[in-house]
Amino acid sequence: MQTDSSFTFVLFGGTGDLSMRKILPALYEAHRAGGMLADSGKIVAVARHIADRAAYIDWVNEHVKPHVSKNGVDETAWASFLDRIEFVKIDLGNPEDFTLLRDALSGRPGIRVFYLATGPSLFVPICRALASVGLNENSRIVLEKPLGYDLKSSNAINDAVGEIFAEEQIYRIDHYLGKEPVQNLLALRFGNVLFEPLWRREWVESIQITIAEELGVEARGDFYDNTGALRDMVQNHLLQLLSIVAMEPPHSMDSDSVRDEKLRVLRALKPIDPRDIGKVAVRGQYHAGVIRGSAVPAYATEPGVKQDSNTETFVAVKVEIENWRWAGVPFFLRTGKRLADRVAEIVVNFRAVPHSALGASALRGGANRLVIRLQPNETIRLYCLAKQPGEGMNLASVHLDLAFDRFFREGQMEAYQRLLLDVINGRLALFVRRDEQEAAWRWVEPILNEWATANKPPKPYAAGTWGPAAASAMLAQHGTCWLEEEN
């Protein structure tokens, strides 16, 4: 993934948590690898409470360095990376300050990338200020989630940004789409004839997609209490992963071919009748509990959270896709905070054999399973039945493991690193198009509205567990269970 493309990467929110933990570490890794970033490429950080470049470099050394390179920092590469960084002090609330940015970028070759690592309320003012000083030409704009609070607010942001930047200039980022196993899911499905005949309702019994976190809301209580798990995770990450799993083969891997197929999945999602939401959607909120031996507080006592908050920290929802490939196959999506483990995975449960001459154990559907683990360790495992050594025909579940480190010498690329390189090089396939986003909001809105009007408290669950019992009961109605319950 080498490039000779010159660029200027402008980072709004240059002192924020996302910039420190993800964006700047990803850019450093690309720099350290050599050849991925043009030598002339520069990073321009924008913030208002740092005095000058020297103070910003001190800030980066203190806050970014701990998050780079699991095997330690290459001090030579780090020093040359810092040479790429420049700084412009701007008050984002003062459009006149953007003339300082315009002057700093004047005469620079190549493409300009504006990364908005800020709250969504600042997206439109920043874009308008950029346009007012002529910086919306020859540029790309990266928008972080959440993009709006509902369909109406999302459309308002997209309309305003779309007046300033063309759709092909807008990169709506979802970092789960940049993860290596998601890319390998595409390779497995569309590069091998083995899976395609099985990837349909005749052979798939159910699919689970889980994004579980051990952490609570941390210092984001104010933000999270006005957002909740449905907006924060389901509307974007989980529905994007669903569309990747369920999409038809695109005619090529160019950006619009891939996104056209994802859009068809999102538009084929079976609408949820408000009267059925209690049957197909579970919302929960964590109470005090214990995680890895340490006591953790209830959500309602977290800083920034209202004591009587009804905001959900857990969601499980059953999804159906109304098309010929997936009709009748339930997709179970689940996400939550303060759960028993940090894990993100896609579980494809294939149907059991229709008849077995090998005994009842060969009829277990759970043995025929594909598990795509996205975090913490990125793997793909295909589970099947094999005979145990010894007398008799006794079967046991075994797995074939796609171990990346055994087959490929190169280290795996982190999701943000891949996506930032795609922005710099103008590749849109792994970014969310506006019509995809609208389709996702449109499907989620009936759940949001019903929960808001019903005004019922979320179901409680103890921190350190896998969420409310109702989430397990929902799967039990379909004769299945979550993966960790079976194990």
Tab-separated table of C-alpha atoms in Angstrom:
chain	number	residue	atom	x	y	z
A	1	MET	CA	0.000	0.000	0.000
A	2	GLN	CA	2.732	2.429	-0.942
A	3	THR	CA	1.968	5.922	-2.122
A	4	ASP	CA	3.727	8.871	-3.663
A	5	SER	CA	0.703	11.100	-3.084
A	6	SER	CA	1.544	14.294	-1.266
A	7	PHE	CA	-0.997	15.322	1.351
A	8	THR	CA	-1.744	17.607	4.253
A	9	PHE	CA	-3.705	15.923	7.026
A	10	VAL	CA	-5.545	18.508	9.148
A	11	LEU	CA	-6.720	17.140	12.481
A	12	PHE	CA	-9.530	19.041	14.200
A	13	GLY	CA	-9.827	18.070	17.841
A	14	GLY	CA	-6.070	17.629	17.875
A	15	THR	CA	-5.871	17.189	21.661
A	16	GLY	CA	-8.944	14.967	22.029
A	17	ASP	CA	-9.030	11.383	23.236
A	18	LEU	CA	-9.681	9.939	19.765
A	19	SER	CA	-6.716	11.799	18.296
A	20	MET	CA	-4.425	10.655	21.094
A	21	ARG	CA	-5.493	7.001	21.232
A	22	LYS	CA	-6.284	6.184	17.607
A	23	ILE	CA	-5.593	8.736	14.885
A	24	LEU	CA	-2.063	9.894	15.648
A	25	PRO	CA	-0.901	6.382	16.653
A	26	ALA	CA	-2.264	5.064	13.335
A	27	LEU	CA	-0.458	7.763	11.371
A	28	TYR	CA	2.746	7.000	13.287
A	29	GLU	CA	2.505	3.299	12.428
A	30	ALA	CA	2.063	4.141	8.741
A	31	HIS	CA	5.070	6.464	8.957
A	32	ARG	CA	7.205	3.896	10.795
A	33	ALA	CA	6.415	1.181	8.240
A	34	GLY	CA	8.015	3.280	5.496
A	35	GLY	CA	6.603	3.930	2.035
A	36	MET	CA	2.982	4.238	3.150
A	37	LEU	CA	3.053	8.015	3.574
A	38	ALA	CA	4.658	10.358	1.082
A	39	ASP	CA	7.794	11.960	2.491
A	40	SER	CA	6.298	15.391	1.811
A	41	GLY	CA	3.078	14.625	3.703
A	42	LYS	CA	2.367	16.795	6.736
A	43	ILE	CA	0.032	16.620	9.726
A	44	VAL	CA	-1.488	19.896	10.920
A	45	ALA	CA	-3.123	19.666	14.354
A	46	VAL	CA	-5.791	22.185	15.297
A	47	ALA	CA	-6.711	23.047	18.888
A	48	ARG	CA	-7.450	26.118	20.962
A	49	HIS	CA	-5.948	25.528	24.395
A	50	ILE	CA	-2.362	24.763	23.303
A	51	ALA	CA	-0.077	27.772	22.971
A	52	ASP	CA	2.195	26.758	20.088
A	53	ARG	CA	3.847	23.857	18.247
A	54	ALA	CA	6.418	23.204	20.972
A	55	ALA	CA	3.673	22.841	23.567
A	56	TYR	CA	1.714	20.575	21.227
A	57	ILE	CA	4.705	18.294	20.643
A	58	ASP	CA	5.090	18.023	24.423
A	59	TRP	CA	1.392	17.094	24.594
A	60	VAL	CA	1.832	14.430	21.909
A	61	ASN	CA	4.866	12.955	23.641
A	62	GLU	CA	2.893	12.663	26.854
A	63	HIS	CA	-0.486	11.497	25.537
A	64	VAL	CA	0.158	9.691	22.241
A	65	LYS	CA	3.390	7.814	22.853
A	66	PRO	CA	1.812	5.386	25.387
A	67	HIS	CA	-0.656	4.224	22.718
A	68	VAL	CA	1.747	3.373	19.883
A	69	SER	CA	3.686	0.238	19.001
A	70	LYS	CA	2.904	-2.704	21.245
A	71	ASN	CA	6.540	-3.755	20.817
A	72	GLY	CA	7.878	-0.387	21.895
A	73	VAL	CA	8.587	2.928	20.214
A	74	ASP	CA	11.262	3.256	17.562
A	75	GLU	CA	12.804	6.508	18.769
A	76	THR	CA	14.321	7.354	15.382
A	77	ALA	CA	10.990	6.826	13.615
A	78	TRP	CA	9.193	8.732	16.389
A	79	ALA	CA	11.475	11.727	16.020
A	80	SER	CA	10.999	11.848	12.246
A	81	PHE	CA	7.229	11.429	12.730
A	82	LEU	CA	7.158	14.456	15.012
A	83	ASP	CA	8.890	16.399	12.236
A	84	ARG	CA	5.745	15.882	10.144
A	85	ILE	CA	3.542	17.576	12.746
A	86	GLU	CA	2.641	21.248	12.641
A	87	PHE	CA	0.172	23.155	14.779
A	88	VAL	CA	-2.349	25.948	14.295
A	89	LYS	CA	-4.172	27.473	17.257
A	90	ILE	CA	-7.814	28.039	16.322
A	91	ASP	CA	-11.007	28.718	18.244
A	92	LEU	CA	-13.542	26.650	16.278
A	93	GLY	CA	-16.275	28.995	17.454
A	94	ASN	CA	-14.627	31.914	15.664
A	95	PRO	CA	-14.812	31.534	11.849
A	96	GLU	CA	-12.302	34.361	11.390
A	97	ASP	CA	-9.600	32.149	12.926
A	98	PHE	CA	-9.805	29.891	9.864
A	99	THR	CA	-7.820	32.458	7.903
A	100	LEU	CA	-4.876	31.309	10.045
A	101	LEU	CA	-5.418	27.775	8.796
A	102	ARG	CA	-5.774	28.955	5.200
A	103	ASP	CA	-2.467	30.803	5.444
A	104	ALA	CA	-0.761	27.779	7.009
A	105	LEU	CA	-1.936	25.538	4.154
A	106	SER	CA	-1.241	28.003	1.341
A	107	GLY	CA	0.973	26.664	-1.426
A	108	ARG	CA	1.129	23.084	-0.146
A	109	PRO	CA	1.066	20.368	-2.848
A	110	GLY	CA	-1.327	17.453	-2.973
A	111	ILE	CA	-4.656	16.666	-1.408
A	112	ARG	CA	-5.966	18.152	1.834
A	113	VAL	CA	-7.662	15.848	4.342
A	114	PHE	CA	-9.763	17.429	7.096
A	115	TYR	CA	-10.453	14.964	9.910
A	116	LEU	CA	-13.237	16.131	12.229
A	117	ALA	CA	-12.442	14.336	15.501
A	118	THR	CA	-14.942	16.593	17.254
A	119	GLY	CA	-18.527	16.437	18.458
A	120	PRO	CA	-21.137	16.326	15.659
A	121	SER	CA	-22.452	19.754	16.671
A	122	LEU	CA	-19.245	21.220	15.238
A	123	PHE	CA	-19.330	19.419	11.881
A	124	VAL	CA	-21.419	22.002	10.041
A	125	PRO	CA	-19.760	25.115	11.537
A	126	ILE	CA	-16.305	23.735	10.669
A	127	CYS	CA	-17.337	22.888	7.109
A	128	ARG	CA	-18.870	26.327	6.578
A	129	ALA	CA	-15.792	28.021	8.007
A	130	LEU	CA	-13.552	25.965	5.690
A	131	ALA	CA	-15.658	27.004	2.706
A	132	SER	CA	-15.575	30.658	3.760
A	133	VAL	CA	-11.789	30.690	3.298
A	134	GLY	CA	-11.809	28.530	0.160
A	135	LEU	CA	-10.521	25.306	1.720
A	136	ASN	CA	-13.284	23.028	0.462
A	137	GLU	CA	-11.665	22.537	-2.951
A	138	ASN	CA	-9.132	19.751	-3.626
A	139	SER	CA	-9.940	18.293	-0.234
A	140	ARG	CA	-11.579	15.404	1.594
A	141	ILE	CA	-13.550	15.592	4.813
A	142	VAL	CA	-13.719	12.763	7.372
A	143	LEU	CA	-16.759	12.661	9.677
A	144	GLU	CA	-16.702	10.629	12.881
A	145	LYS	CA	-19.788	9.020	14.369
A	146	PRO	CA	-22.363	9.697	15.628
A	147	LEU	CA	-23.655	11.651	12.662
A	148	GLY	CA	-26.804	13.032	14.185
A	149	TYR	CA	-29.242	11.951	16.855
A	150	ASP	CA	-31.921	10.545	14.554
A	151	LEU	CA	-32.820	10.496	10.855
A	152	LYS	CA	-33.894	14.136	10.816
A	153	SER	CA	-30.730	15.475	12.471
A	154	SER	CA	-28.542	13.166	10.380
A	155	ASN	CA	-30.153	14.479	7.204
A	156	ALA	CA	-29.679	18.053	8.406
A	157	ILE	CA	-25.942	17.501	8.882
A	158	ASN	CA	-25.601	15.664	5.573
A	159	ASP	CA	-27.555	18.378	3.737
A	160	ALA	CA	-25.377	21.143	5.168
A	161	VAL	CA	-22.080	19.304	4.574
A	162	GLY	CA	-23.295	18.276	1.110
A	163	GLU	CA	-23.740	21.925	0.138
A	164	ILE	CA	-20.015	22.431	0.717
A	165	PHE	CA	-18.426	19.089	-0.196
A	166	ALA	CA	-19.422	16.662	-2.963
A	167	GLU	CA	-20.410	13.150	-1.869
A	168	GLU	CA	-17.145	11.737	-3.242
A	169	GLN	CA	-15.272	14.127	-0.928
A	170	ILE	CA	-17.074	12.935	2.215
A	171	TYR	CA	-15.651	9.990	4.196
A	172	ARG	CA	-18.030	8.822	6.955
A	173	ILE	CA	-15.799	6.575	9.001
A	174	ASP	CA	-16.770	3.344	10.750
A	175	HIS	CA	-13.570	1.775	12.020
A	176	TYR	CA	-15.048	-1.729	12.249
A	177	LEU	CA	-15.058	-1.848	8.446
A	178	GLY	CA	-11.279	-1.463	8.498
A	179	LYS	CA	-10.602	-4.472	10.702
A	180	GLU	CA	-8.584	-7.295	9.151
A	181	PRO	CA	-11.109	-10.107	9.774
A	182	VAL	CA	-13.864	-8.061	8.075
A	183	GLN	CA	-11.620	-7.740	5.034
A	184	ASN	CA	-10.920	-11.460	5.225
A	185	LEU	CA	-14.631	-12.173	5.395
A	186	LEU	CA	-14.929	-10.575	1.959
A	187	ALA	CA	-11.945	-12.625	0.759
A	188	LEU	CA	-13.408	-15.877	2.117
A	189	ARG	CA	-16.825	-15.273	0.613
A	190	PHE	CA	-15.902	-13.890	-2.774
A	191	GLY	CA	-12.492	-15.485	-3.356
A	192	ASN	CA	-13.410	-19.110	-2.588
A	193	VAL	CA	-16.093	-21.247	-4.170
A	194	LEU	CA	-16.363	-23.321	-0.976
A	195	PHE	CA	-18.536	-20.885	1.004
A	196	GLU	CA	-20.830	-19.338	-1.588
A	197	PRO	CA	-23.167	-22.368	-1.987
A	198	LEU	CA	-23.576	-22.496	1.821
A	199	TRP	CA	-24.033	-18.751	2.393
A	200	ARG	CA	-27.829	-18.751	2.257
A	201	ARG	CA	-30.993	-19.676	4.110
A	202	GLU	CA	-30.928	-23.352	3.055
A	203	TRP	CA	-27.730	-23.977	5.046
A	204	VAL	CA	-27.505	-21.156	7.619
A	205	GLU	CA	-29.630	-21.502	10.731
A	206	SER	CA	-28.846	-18.172	12.394
A	207	ILE	CA	-26.172	-15.476	12.624
A	208	GLN	CA	-25.005	-13.601	15.722
A	209	ILE	CA	-23.038	-10.339	15.729
A	210	THR	CA	-21.734	-9.175	19.104
A	211	ILE	CA	-19.739	-6.128	20.184
A	212	ALA	CA	-19.208	-6.398	23.949
A	213	GLU	CA	-17.188	-4.086	26.164
A	214	GLU	CA	-15.917	-4.491	29.710
A	215	LEU	CA	-15.536	-0.742	30.119
A	216	GLY	CA	-18.309	1.545	31.269
A	217	VAL	CA	-18.919	5.051	29.995
A	218	GLU	CA	-15.627	6.291	31.519
A	219	ALA	CA	-15.414	10.097	31.135
A	220	ARG	CA	-18.130	10.179	28.434
A	221	GLY	CA	-21.138	10.179	30.763
A	222	ASP	CA	-22.578	13.464	29.473
A	223	PHE	CA	-22.320	12.321	25.867
A	224	TYR	CA	-23.445	8.759	26.415
A	225	ASP	CA	-26.470	9.613	28.532
A	226	ASN	CA	-27.876	11.549	25.573
A	227	THR	CA	-26.971	8.834	23.079
A	228	GLY	CA	-27.328	5.261	24.344
A	229	ALA	CA	-26.211	1.946	22.906
A	230	LEU	CA	-28.745	1.831	20.067
A	231	ARG	CA	-27.484	5.081	18.526
A	232	ASP	CA	-23.861	4.610	19.544
A	233	MET	CA	-23.372	1.051	18.259
A	234	VAL	CA	-26.358	-0.568	16.526
A	235	GLN	CA	-27.219	2.137	13.978
A	236	ASN	CA	-23.651	2.185	12.672
A	237	HIS	CA	-21.183	-0.563	13.661
A	238	LEU	CA	-23.576	-3.496	13.972
A	239	LEU	CA	-25.716	-2.716	10.932
A	240	GLN	CA	-22.568	-2.137	8.860
A	241	LEU	CA	-21.190	-5.530	9.889
A	242	LEU	CA	-24.580	-7.081	9.122
A	243	SER	CA	-24.546	-5.608	5.634
A	244	ILE	CA	-21.039	-6.979	4.976
A	245	VAL	CA	-22.071	-10.471	6.114
A	246	ALA	CA	-25.320	-10.536	4.137
A	247	MET	CA	-24.433	-8.634	0.939
A	248	GLU	CA	-24.535	-10.162	-2.531
A	249	PRO	CA	-21.245	-10.512	-4.441
A	250	PRO	CA	-20.375	-7.136	-6.010
A	251	HIS	CA	-19.249	-7.116	-9.633
A	252	SER	CA	-15.953	-5.561	-8.462
A	253	MET	CA	-14.392	-4.165	-5.301
A	254	ASP	CA	-14.652	-0.547	-6.357
A	255	SER	CA	-16.285	1.781	-3.847
A	256	ASP	CA	-19.771	2.102	-5.305
A	257	SER	CA	-20.098	-1.587	-6.241
A	258	VAL	CA	-19.459	-2.637	-2.646
A	259	ARG	CA	-21.636	0.072	-1.145
A	260	ASP	CA	-24.484	-0.600	-3.589
A	261	GLU	CA	-24.687	-4.180	-2.321
A	262	LYS	CA	-24.532	-3.103	1.330
A	263	LEU	CA	-27.355	-0.638	0.661
A	264	ARG	CA	-29.536	-3.391	-0.813
A	265	VAL	CA	-29.199	-5.320	2.450
A	266	LEU	CA	-30.091	-2.302	4.588
A	267	ARG	CA	-33.121	-1.568	2.435
A	268	ALA	CA	-34.211	-5.208	2.698
A	269	LEU	CA	-34.289	-5.189	6.514
A	270	LYS	CA	-37.743	-6.175	7.657
A	271	PRO	CA	-39.404	-3.108	9.244
A	272	ILE	CA	-40.183	-3.555	12.911
A	273	ASP	CA	-43.791	-3.099	13.929
A	274	PRO	CA	-43.840	-0.928	17.087
A	275	ARG	CA	-46.212	-3.458	18.647
A	276	ASP	CA	-43.538	-6.180	18.303
A	277	ILE	CA	-40.556	-4.263	19.657
A	278	GLY	CA	-40.879	-5.887	23.072
A	279	LYS	CA	-40.483	-9.292	21.405
A	280	VAL	CA	-37.532	-8.534	19.138
A	281	ALA	CA	-35.526	-5.888	21.023
A	282	VAL	CA	-34.104	-5.939	24.544
A	283	ARG	CA	-32.654	-2.876	26.245
A	284	GLY	CA	-30.692	-3.022	29.466
A	285	GLN	CA	-28.700	-0.862	31.854
A	286	TYR	CA	-25.846	-2.074	34.037
A	287	HIS	CA	-26.009	-1.976	37.794
A	288	ALA	CA	-23.099	-2.334	40.206
A	289	GLY	CA	-21.128	-5.534	39.866
A	290	VAL	CA	-17.689	-7.122	39.708
A	291	ILE	CA	-15.422	-7.380	36.660
A	292	ARG	CA	-12.185	-9.369	36.929
A	293	GLY	CA	-12.264	-9.132	40.698
A	294	SER	CA	-12.848	-5.379	40.897
A	295	ALA	CA	-16.100	-3.763	41.987
A	296	VAL	CA	-17.562	-1.338	39.445
A	297	PRO	CA	-20.369	1.195	39.990
A	298	ALA	CA	-23.848	1.273	38.483
A	299	TYR	CA	-24.403	3.309	35.325
A	300	ALA	CA	-26.690	5.745	37.165
A	301	THR	CA	-23.842	6.722	39.512
A	302	GLU	CA	-21.272	7.351	36.752
A	303	PRO	CA	-20.055	10.976	36.407
A	304	GLY	CA	-22.246	12.985	34.039
A	305	VAL	CA	-25.147	10.497	34.133
A	306	LYS	CA	-28.572	11.472	35.484
A	307	GLN	CA	-29.512	9.415	38.549
A	308	ASP	CA	-32.921	8.537	37.088
A	309	SER	CA	-31.543	7.889	33.589
A	310	ASN	CA	-33.389	5.451	31.325
A	311	THR	CA	-30.546	5.386	28.785
A	312	GLU	CA	-29.715	1.883	27.613
A	313	THR	CA	-26.175	0.517	27.955
A	314	PHE	CA	-27.153	-2.828	26.382
A	315	VAL	CA	-29.159	-3.728	23.292
A	316	ALA	CA	-30.015	-7.084	21.757
A	317	VAL	CA	-32.221	-7.150	18.687
A	318	LYS	CA	-33.471	-9.743	16.236
A	319	VAL	CA	-33.206	-8.703	12.593
A	320	GLU	CA	-34.677	-10.305	9.464
A	321	ILE	CA	-33.723	-9.661	5.854
A	322	GLU	CA	-36.513	-9.904	3.317
A	323	ASN	CA	-34.798	-11.315	0.257
A	324	TRP	CA	-34.354	-14.713	-1.360
A	325	ARG	CA	-30.947	-15.411	0.149
A	326	TRP	CA	-31.843	-14.754	3.797
A	327	ALA	CA	-35.631	-15.048	4.173
A	328	GLY	CA	-36.416	-16.740	7.488
A	329	VAL	CA	-32.859	-16.592	8.891
A	330	PRO	CA	-32.707	-14.629	12.164
A	331	PHE	CA	-29.770	-12.264	12.697
A	332	PHE	CA	-29.170	-11.497	16.358
A	333	LEU	CA	-27.286	-8.281	17.100
A	334	ARG	CA	-25.951	-7.520	20.578
A	335	THR	CA	-23.860	-4.798	22.187
A	336	GLY	CA	-23.306	-3.583	25.712
A	337	LYS	CA	-21.034	-1.977	28.252
A	338	ARG	CA	-19.747	-3.544	31.467
A	339	LEU	CA	-20.228	-7.036	30.076
A	340	ALA	CA	-18.266	-10.130	31.074
A	341	ASP	CA	-15.597	-9.774	28.411
A	342	ARG	CA	-14.325	-7.477	25.664
A	343	VAL	CA	-15.145	-9.231	22.429
A	344	ALA	CA	-16.407	-8.461	18.935
A	345	GLU	CA	-17.340	-11.406	16.761
A	346	ILE	CA	-19.579	-12.693	13.995
A	347	VAL	CA	-20.948	-16.222	14.469
A	348	VAL	CA	-22.444	-18.044	11.478
A	349	ASN	CA	-24.356	-21.119	12.692
A	350	PHE	CA	-24.865	-23.642	9.905
A	351	ARG	CA	-27.685	-26.140	10.014
A	352	ALA	CA	-27.117	-29.641	11.324
A	353	VAL	CA	-26.974	-32.522	8.873
A	354	PRO	CA	-30.517	-33.736	8.048
A	355	HIS	CA	-29.757	-37.332	9.035
A	356	SER	CA	-26.771	-38.915	10.727
A	357	ALA	CA	-25.503	-42.462	10.550
A	358	LEU	CA	-22.895	-41.452	13.158
A	359	GLY	CA	-25.153	-40.895	16.144
A	360	ALA	CA	-26.909	-37.966	17.776
A	361	SER	CA	-23.714	-35.940	18.227
A	362	ALA	CA	-23.502	-35.417	14.460
A	363	LEU	CA	-26.843	-33.614	14.537
A	364	ARG	CA	-25.563	-30.815	16.722
A	365	GLY	CA	-25.805	-27.602	14.756
A	366	GLY	CA	-23.277	-25.851	16.989
A	367	ALA	CA	-20.436	-27.941	15.624
A	368	ASN	CA	-20.969	-26.543	12.136
A	369	ARG	CA	-20.028	-22.949	12.719
A	370	LEU	CA	-17.846	-20.134	11.402
A	371	VAL	CA	-16.595	-17.629	14.008
A	372	ILE	CA	-15.008	-14.393	12.835
A	373	ARG	CA	-13.347	-12.771	15.862
A	374	LEU	CA	-12.717	-9.027	15.424
A	375	GLN	CA	-11.311	-8.297	18.874
A	376	PRO	CA	-9.352	-8.694	21.021
A	377	ASN	CA	-7.476	-11.313	18.979
A	378	GLU	CA	-8.365	-11.244	15.282
A	379	THR	CA	-9.005	-14.763	14.006
A	380	ILE	CA	-11.343	-16.777	11.789
A	381	ARG	CA	-12.273	-20.299	12.888
A	382	LEU	CA	-14.338	-22.947	11.118
A	383	TYR	CA	-15.780	-25.488	13.553
A	384	CYS	CA	-16.700	-28.988	12.430
A	385	LEU	CA	-17.002	-32.526	13.833
A	386	ALA	CA	-14.203	-35.071	13.803
A	387	LYS	CA	-13.801	-38.540	15.263
A	388	GLN	CA	-12.072	-38.719	18.605
A	389	PRO	CA	-9.088	-41.083	18.716
A	390	GLY	CA	-9.826	-44.488	20.189
A	391	GLU	CA	-12.490	-47.130	20.074
A	392	GLY	CA	-15.928	-46.371	18.728
A	393	MET	CA	-17.320	-43.544	16.600
A	394	ASN	CA	-17.261	-40.745	19.145
A	395	LEU	CA	-17.340	-37.259	17.647
A	396	ALA	CA	-15.913	-34.030	18.992
A	397	SER	CA	-15.922	-30.434	17.807
A	398	VAL	CA	-12.630	-29.270	16.291
A	399	HIS	CA	-11.697	-26.124	14.407
A	400	LEU	CA	-9.660	-24.988	11.460
A	401	ASP	CA	-7.886	-21.768	12.358
A	402	LEU	CA	-6.907	-18.959	10.000
A	403	ALA	CA	-3.809	-17.861	11.895
A	404	PHE	CA	-2.636	-14.684	10.175
A	405	ASP	CA	0.773	-14.663	11.842
A	406	ARG	CA	1.617	-18.134	10.498
A	407	PHE	CA	0.847	-17.354	6.873
A	408	PHE	CA	1.850	-13.719	6.581
A	409	ARG	CA	5.125	-12.226	7.741
A	410	GLU	CA	3.742	-8.697	7.771
A	411	GLY	CA	2.048	-7.548	10.946
A	412	GLN	CA	-1.677	-6.904	10.823
A	413	MET	CA	-2.682	-3.351	10.045
A	414	GLU	CA	-4.873	-1.625	12.616
A	415	ALA	CA	-8.301	-0.496	11.400
A	416	TYR	CA	-7.641	3.234	11.717
A	417	GLN	CA	-4.316	2.898	9.914
A	418	ARG	CA	-5.970	1.212	6.933
A	419	LEU	CA	-8.827	3.706	6.817
A	420	LEU	CA	-6.618	6.799	7.101
A	421	LEU	CA	-4.460	5.522	4.251
A	422	ASP	CA	-7.638	4.956	2.231
A	423	VAL	CA	-8.677	8.574	2.821
A	424	ILE	CA	-5.291	9.903	1.770
A	425	ASN	CA	-5.337	7.714	-1.337
A	426	GLY	CA	-8.976	8.405	-2.231
A	427	ARG	CA	-10.472	4.940	-1.654
A	428	LEU	CA	-14.116	5.132	-0.539
A	429	ALA	CA	-15.164	1.460	-0.412
A	430	LEU	CA	-14.763	1.112	3.372
A	431	PHE	CA	-16.625	4.336	4.183
A	432	VAL	CA	-20.355	4.798	4.642
A	433	ARG	CA	-22.312	6.448	1.853
A	434	ARG	CA	-25.146	8.806	2.728
A	435	ASP	CA	-27.913	6.537	1.450
A	436	GLU	CA	-26.565	3.676	3.593
A	437	GLN	CA	-26.670	5.893	6.641
A	438	GLU	CA	-30.220	7.014	5.909
A	439	ALA	CA	-31.398	3.422	5.483
A	440	ALA	CA	-29.847	2.445	8.827
A	441	TRP	CA	-31.452	5.373	10.668
A	442	ARG	CA	-34.810	4.643	9.029
A	443	TRP	CA	-34.750	1.046	10.304
A	444	VAL	CA	-33.649	2.006	13.833
A	445	GLU	CA	-36.094	4.898	14.341
A	446	PRO	CA	-39.204	2.855	15.274
A	447	ILE	CA	-37.238	1.299	18.150
A	448	LEU	CA	-35.959	4.694	19.276
A	449	ASN	CA	-39.450	6.199	19.140
A	450	GLU	CA	-41.111	3.316	20.959
A	451	TRP	CA	-38.556	3.354	23.770
A	452	ALA	CA	-38.891	7.126	24.108
A	453	THR	CA	-42.707	7.126	24.278
A	454	ALA	CA	-43.110	3.987	26.390
A	455	ASN	CA	-40.896	5.537	29.082
A	456	LYS	CA	-40.160	2.138	30.616
A	457	PRO	CA	-36.853	1.635	32.429
A	458	PRO	CA	-34.271	-0.645	30.794
A	459	LYS	CA	-33.929	-4.142	32.185
A	460	PRO	CA	-31.202	-4.258	34.831
A	461	TYR	CA	-28.131	-6.452	34.592
A	462	ALA	CA	-25.151	-6.783	36.898
A	463	ALA	CA	-21.847	-5.467	35.602
A	464	GLY	CA	-19.613	-8.400	34.697
A	465	THR	CA	-22.447	-10.517	33.252
A	466	TRP	CA	-23.626	-10.918	29.656
A	467	GLY	CA	-26.626	-8.637	29.993
A	468	PRO	CA	-30.309	-9.083	30.882
A	469	ALA	CA	-31.777	-12.564	30.945
A	470	ALA	CA	-34.357	-11.384	28.401
A	471	ALA	CA	-31.638	-11.348	25.728
A	472	SER	CA	-31.050	-15.064	26.262
A	473	ALA	CA	-34.783	-15.747	26.357
A	474	MET	CA	-35.190	-14.051	22.968
A	475	LEU	CA	-32.776	-16.529	21.387
A	476	ALA	CA	-34.276	-19.465	23.279
A	477	GLN	CA	-37.578	-18.788	21.520
A	478	HIS	CA	-35.765	-19.649	18.300
A	479	GLY	CA	-34.130	-22.771	19.708
A	480	THR	CA	-30.659	-21.300	19.977
A	481	CYS	CA	-28.406	-19.450	22.428
A	482	TRP	CA	-25.532	-17.012	22.496
A	483	LEU	CA	-22.146	-18.553	21.774
A	484	GLU	CA	-20.749	-18.176	25.304
A	485	GLU	CA	-23.861	-19.858	26.782
A	486	GLU	CA	-23.328	-22.969	24.693
A	487	ASN	CA	-19.678	-23.174	25.708
